[in-house]
CSV table of C-alpha atoms in Angstrom, one decimal:
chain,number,residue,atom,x,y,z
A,4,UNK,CA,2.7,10.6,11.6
A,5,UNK,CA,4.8,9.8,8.4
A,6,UNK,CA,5.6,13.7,7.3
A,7,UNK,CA,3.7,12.8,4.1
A,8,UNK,CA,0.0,14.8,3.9
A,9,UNK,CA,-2.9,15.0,1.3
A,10,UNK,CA,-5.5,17.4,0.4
A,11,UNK,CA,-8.3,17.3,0.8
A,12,UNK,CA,-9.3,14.6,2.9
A,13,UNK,CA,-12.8,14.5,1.8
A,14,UNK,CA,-13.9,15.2,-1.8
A,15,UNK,CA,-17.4,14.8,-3.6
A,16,UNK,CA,-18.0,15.1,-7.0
A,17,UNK,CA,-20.3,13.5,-9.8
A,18,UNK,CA,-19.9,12.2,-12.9
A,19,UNK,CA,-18.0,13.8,-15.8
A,20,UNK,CA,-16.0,15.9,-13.7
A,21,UNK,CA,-12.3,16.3,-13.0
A,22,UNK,CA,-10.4,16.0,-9.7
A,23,UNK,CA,-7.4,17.0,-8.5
A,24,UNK,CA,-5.5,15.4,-5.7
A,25,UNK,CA,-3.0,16.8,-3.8
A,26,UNK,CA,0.4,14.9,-1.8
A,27,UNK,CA,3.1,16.3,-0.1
A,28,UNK,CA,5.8,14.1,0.5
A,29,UNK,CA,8.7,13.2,3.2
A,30,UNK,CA,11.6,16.0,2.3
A,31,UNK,CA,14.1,14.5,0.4
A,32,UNK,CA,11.8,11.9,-0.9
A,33,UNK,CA,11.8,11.6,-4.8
A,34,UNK,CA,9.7,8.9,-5.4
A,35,UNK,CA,5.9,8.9,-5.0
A,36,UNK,CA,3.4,6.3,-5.7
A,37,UNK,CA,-0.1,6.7,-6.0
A,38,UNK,CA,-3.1,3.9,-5.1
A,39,UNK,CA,-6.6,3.3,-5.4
A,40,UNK,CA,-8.2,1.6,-2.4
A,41,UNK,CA,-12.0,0.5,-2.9
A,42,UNK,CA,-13.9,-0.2,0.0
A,43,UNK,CA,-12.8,-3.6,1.9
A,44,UNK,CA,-10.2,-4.0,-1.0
A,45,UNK,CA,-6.2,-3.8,-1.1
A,46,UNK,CA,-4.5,-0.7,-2.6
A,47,UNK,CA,-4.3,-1.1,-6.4
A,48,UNK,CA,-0.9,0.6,-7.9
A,49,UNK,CA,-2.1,3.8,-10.5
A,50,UNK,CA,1.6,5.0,-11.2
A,51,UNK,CA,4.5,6.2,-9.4
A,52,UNK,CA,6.7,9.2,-10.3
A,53,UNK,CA,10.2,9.5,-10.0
A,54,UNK,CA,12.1,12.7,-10.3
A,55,UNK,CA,9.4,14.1,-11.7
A,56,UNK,CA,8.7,11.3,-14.6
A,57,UNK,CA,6.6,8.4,-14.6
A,58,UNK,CA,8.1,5.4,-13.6
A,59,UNK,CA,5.7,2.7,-13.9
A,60,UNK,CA,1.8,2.3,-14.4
A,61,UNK,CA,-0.8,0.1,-13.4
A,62,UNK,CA,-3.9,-0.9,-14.8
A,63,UNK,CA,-5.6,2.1,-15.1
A,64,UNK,CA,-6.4,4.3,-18.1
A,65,UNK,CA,-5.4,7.7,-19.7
A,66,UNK,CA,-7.8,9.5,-17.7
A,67,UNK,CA,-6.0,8.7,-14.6
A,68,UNK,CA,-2.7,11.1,-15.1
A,69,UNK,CA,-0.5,12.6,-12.7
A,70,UNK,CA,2.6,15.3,-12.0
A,71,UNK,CA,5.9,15.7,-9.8
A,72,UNK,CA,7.1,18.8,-8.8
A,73,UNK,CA,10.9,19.7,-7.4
A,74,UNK,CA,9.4,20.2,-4.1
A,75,UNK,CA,8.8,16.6,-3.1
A,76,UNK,CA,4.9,17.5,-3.8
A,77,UNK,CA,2.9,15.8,-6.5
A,78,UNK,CA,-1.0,15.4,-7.9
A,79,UNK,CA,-3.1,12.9,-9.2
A,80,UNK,CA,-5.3,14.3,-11.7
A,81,UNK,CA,-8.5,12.4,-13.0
A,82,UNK,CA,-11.4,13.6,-15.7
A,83,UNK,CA,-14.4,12.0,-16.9
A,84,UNK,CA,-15.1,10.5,-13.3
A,85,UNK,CA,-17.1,7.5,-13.1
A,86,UNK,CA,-19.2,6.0,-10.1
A,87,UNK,CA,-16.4,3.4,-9.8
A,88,UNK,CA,-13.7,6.2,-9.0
A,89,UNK,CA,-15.2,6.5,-5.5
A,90,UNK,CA,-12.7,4.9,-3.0
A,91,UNK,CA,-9.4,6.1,-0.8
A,92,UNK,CA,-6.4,7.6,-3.0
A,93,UNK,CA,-3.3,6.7,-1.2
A,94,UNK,CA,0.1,8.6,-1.8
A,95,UNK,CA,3.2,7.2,-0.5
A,96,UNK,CA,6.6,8.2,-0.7
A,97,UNK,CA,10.5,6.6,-0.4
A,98,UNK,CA,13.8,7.5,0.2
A,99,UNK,CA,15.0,6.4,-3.6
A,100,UNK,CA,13.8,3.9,-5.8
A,101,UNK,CA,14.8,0.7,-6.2
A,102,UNK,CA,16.1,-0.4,-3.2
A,103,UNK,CA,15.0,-3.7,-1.8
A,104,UNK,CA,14.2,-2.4,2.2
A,105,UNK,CA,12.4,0.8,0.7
A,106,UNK,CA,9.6,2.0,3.0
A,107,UNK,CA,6.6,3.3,1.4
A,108,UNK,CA,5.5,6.1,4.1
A,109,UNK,CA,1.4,6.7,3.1
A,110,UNK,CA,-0.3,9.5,3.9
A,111,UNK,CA,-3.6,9.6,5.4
A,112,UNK,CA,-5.8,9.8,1.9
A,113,UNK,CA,-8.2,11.7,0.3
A,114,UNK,CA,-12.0,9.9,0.0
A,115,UNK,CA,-13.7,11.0,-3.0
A,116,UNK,CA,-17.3,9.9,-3.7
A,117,UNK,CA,-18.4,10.1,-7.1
A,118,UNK,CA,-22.2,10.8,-7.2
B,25,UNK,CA,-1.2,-10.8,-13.7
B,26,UNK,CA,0.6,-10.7,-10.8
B,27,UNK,CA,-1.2,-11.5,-7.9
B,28,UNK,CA,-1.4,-11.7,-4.1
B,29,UNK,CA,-3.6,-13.6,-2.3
B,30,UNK,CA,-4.3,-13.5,1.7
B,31,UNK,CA,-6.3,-16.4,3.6
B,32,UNK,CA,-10.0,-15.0,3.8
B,33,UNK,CA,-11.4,-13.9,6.8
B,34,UNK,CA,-12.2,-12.2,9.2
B,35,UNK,CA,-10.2,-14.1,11.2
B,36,UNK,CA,-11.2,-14.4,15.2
B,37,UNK,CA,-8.6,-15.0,18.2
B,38,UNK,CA,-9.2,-14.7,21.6
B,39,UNK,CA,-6.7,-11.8,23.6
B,40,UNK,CA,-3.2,-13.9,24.1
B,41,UNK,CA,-3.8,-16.1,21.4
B,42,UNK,CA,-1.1,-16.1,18.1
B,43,UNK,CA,-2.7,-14.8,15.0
B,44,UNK,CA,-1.4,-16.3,12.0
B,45,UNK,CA,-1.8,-14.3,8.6
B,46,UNK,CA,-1.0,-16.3,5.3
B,47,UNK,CA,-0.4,-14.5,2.0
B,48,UNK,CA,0.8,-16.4,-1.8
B,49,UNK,CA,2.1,-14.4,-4.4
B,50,UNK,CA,2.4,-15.5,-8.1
B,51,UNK,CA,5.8,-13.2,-9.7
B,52,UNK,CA,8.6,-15.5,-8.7
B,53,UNK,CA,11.0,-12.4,-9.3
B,54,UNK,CA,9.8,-10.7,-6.3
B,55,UNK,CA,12.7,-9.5,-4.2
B,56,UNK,CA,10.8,-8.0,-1.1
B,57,UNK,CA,7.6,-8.5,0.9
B,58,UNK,CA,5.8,-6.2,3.6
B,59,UNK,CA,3.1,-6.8,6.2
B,60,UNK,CA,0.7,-3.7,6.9
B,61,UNK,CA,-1.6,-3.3,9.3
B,62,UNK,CA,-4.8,-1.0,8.5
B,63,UNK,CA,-7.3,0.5,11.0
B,64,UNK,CA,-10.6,1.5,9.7
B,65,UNK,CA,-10.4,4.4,8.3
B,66,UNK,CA,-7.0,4.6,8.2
B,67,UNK,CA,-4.1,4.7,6.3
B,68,UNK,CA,-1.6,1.2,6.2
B,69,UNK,CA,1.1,1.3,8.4
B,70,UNK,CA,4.2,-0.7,8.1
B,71,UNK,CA,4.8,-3.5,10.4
B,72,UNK,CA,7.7,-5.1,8.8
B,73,UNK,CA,9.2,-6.1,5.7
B,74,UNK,CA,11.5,-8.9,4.6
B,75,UNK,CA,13.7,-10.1,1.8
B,76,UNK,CA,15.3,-13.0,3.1
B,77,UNK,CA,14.0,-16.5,3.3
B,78,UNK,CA,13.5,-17.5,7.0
B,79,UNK,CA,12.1,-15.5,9.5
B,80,UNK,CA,12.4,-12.5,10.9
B,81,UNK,CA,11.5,-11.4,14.9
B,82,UNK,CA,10.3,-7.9,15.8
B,83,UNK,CA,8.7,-7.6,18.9
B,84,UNK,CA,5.5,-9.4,19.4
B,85,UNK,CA,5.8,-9.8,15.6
B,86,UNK,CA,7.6,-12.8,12.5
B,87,UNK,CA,7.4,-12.5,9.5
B,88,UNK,CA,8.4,-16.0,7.8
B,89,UNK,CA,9.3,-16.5,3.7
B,90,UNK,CA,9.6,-19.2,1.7
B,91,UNK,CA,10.8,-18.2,-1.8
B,92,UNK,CA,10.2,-21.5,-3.2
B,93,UNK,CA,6.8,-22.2,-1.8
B,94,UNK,CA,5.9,-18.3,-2.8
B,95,UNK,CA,4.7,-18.0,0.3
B,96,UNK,CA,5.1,-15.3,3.5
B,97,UNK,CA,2.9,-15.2,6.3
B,98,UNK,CA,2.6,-12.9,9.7
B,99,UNK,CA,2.0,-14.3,13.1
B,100,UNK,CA,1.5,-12.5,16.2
B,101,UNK,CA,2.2,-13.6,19.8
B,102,UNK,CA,-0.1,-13.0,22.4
B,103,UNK,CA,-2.9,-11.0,20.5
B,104,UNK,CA,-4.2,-7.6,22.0
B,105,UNK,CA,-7.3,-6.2,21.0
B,106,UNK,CA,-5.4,-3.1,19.4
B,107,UNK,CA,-4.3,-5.7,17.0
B,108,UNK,CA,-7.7,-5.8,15.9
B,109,UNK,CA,-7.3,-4.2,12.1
B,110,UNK,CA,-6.7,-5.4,8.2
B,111,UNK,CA,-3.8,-6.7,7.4
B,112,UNK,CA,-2.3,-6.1,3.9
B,113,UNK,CA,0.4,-8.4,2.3
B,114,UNK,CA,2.5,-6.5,-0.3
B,115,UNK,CA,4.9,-7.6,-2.6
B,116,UNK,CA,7.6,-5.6,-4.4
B,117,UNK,CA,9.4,-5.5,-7.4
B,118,UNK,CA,13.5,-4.0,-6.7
B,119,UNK,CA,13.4,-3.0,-10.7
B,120,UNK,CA,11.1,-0.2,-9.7
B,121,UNK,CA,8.9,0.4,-6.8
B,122,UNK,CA,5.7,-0.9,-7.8
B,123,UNK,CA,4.1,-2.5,-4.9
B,124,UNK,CA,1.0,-5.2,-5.4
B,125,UNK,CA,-1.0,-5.6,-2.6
B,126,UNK,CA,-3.2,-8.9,-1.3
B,127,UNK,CA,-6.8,-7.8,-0.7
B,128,UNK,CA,-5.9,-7.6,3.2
B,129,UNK,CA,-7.4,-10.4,6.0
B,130,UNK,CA,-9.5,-9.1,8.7
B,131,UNK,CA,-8.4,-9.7,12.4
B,132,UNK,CA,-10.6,-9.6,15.5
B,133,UNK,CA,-9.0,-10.0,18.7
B,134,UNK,CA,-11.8,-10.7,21.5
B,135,UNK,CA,-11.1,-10.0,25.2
């Protein structure tokens, strides 16, 4: 167990509509990051928040957005899904940014299918 | 585009064998490097993370790095079949958390 949990674990939608995903990180955590895992693939970096600002982005567009709240708990919010969106979204949260020995503690992930 | 790349696999080793995982990255500014291991199904988990070049003990576990060479690899001593799982490579920048991840190499460990 890493303290960090998302809802919902299992999500299916189809195309053209909006998700919202849910993460709930370590107390005292104020730095989450947020990944895409396809199927048999590595985590690809969306964006990560820091005290409630984005803090970096990865290749991924507009319609991938997302929001921090003061209670260590944050969402990734995408519209206009496409096929391509099905796959495992990872949160993972550390201590502080920056530092070179910072653990990234993930939570267990939310599949979403996109019929 | 920074990359990380992980030998293919899946890679098969009998129980008590060593296991040795390879991974190159391609941003010579990359300060820190992690080894995950992934069960099906599962979120990674960390195994261990270095910053240093050498090599660094933990267990059944090393993690070598060679800055120069842009290279880190993973072996494991005496292989048990719970090893059996992906194994992500992931390299970080310090300037901000942003962590790229290798596309993982399948392990078997065989009784």
């Amino acid at each position: 167990e890493t303290g960090v949990t998302q809802s919902p674990t299992h999500l299916i939608k189809t195309r053209g509509q909006q998700v919202t995903l849910r993460c709930s990180s370590q107390s005292g955590h104020n730095t989450v990051s947020w990944y895409q895992q396809a199927l048999g693939q590595g985590p690809q970096f969306i964006f990560q928040y820091y005290r409630e600002e984005e803090n970096g982005r990865g290749n991924f567009p507009p319609r991938f957005s997302g929001l921090q709240f003061p209670n260590y708990s944050s969402e990734l919010n995408v519209n206009a899904l496409e096929l391509d969106d099905s796959a495992l979204y990872l949160c993972a949260s550390t201590l502080d940014r920056g530092r070179r020995d910072n653990e990234q503690f993930f939570g267990p992930g939310t599949r979403l299918t996109v019929l | 585009q920074k990359e990380v790349e992980q030998n293919s696999g899946p890679l098969s080793v009998p129980e008590g064998a060593i296991a040795s995982l390879n991974c190159t990255y391609s941003d010579r500014g990359s300060q820190s490097f992690f080894w995950y291991r992934q069960y099906s199904g599962k979120s990674p988990e960390l195994i261990m993370f270095i910053y240093s070049n050498g090599d660094k003990e933990d267990g059944r576990f090393t993690a070598q790095l060679n800055k120069a060479s842009q290279y880190v690899s993973l072996l494991i001593r005496d292989s048990q079949p719970s090893d059996s799982a992906t194994y992500l490579c992931a390299v970080k920048e310090t300037s901000y958390d942003k962590v790229i991840f290798g596309p993982g190499t399948s392990l078997s460990v065989i009784p």
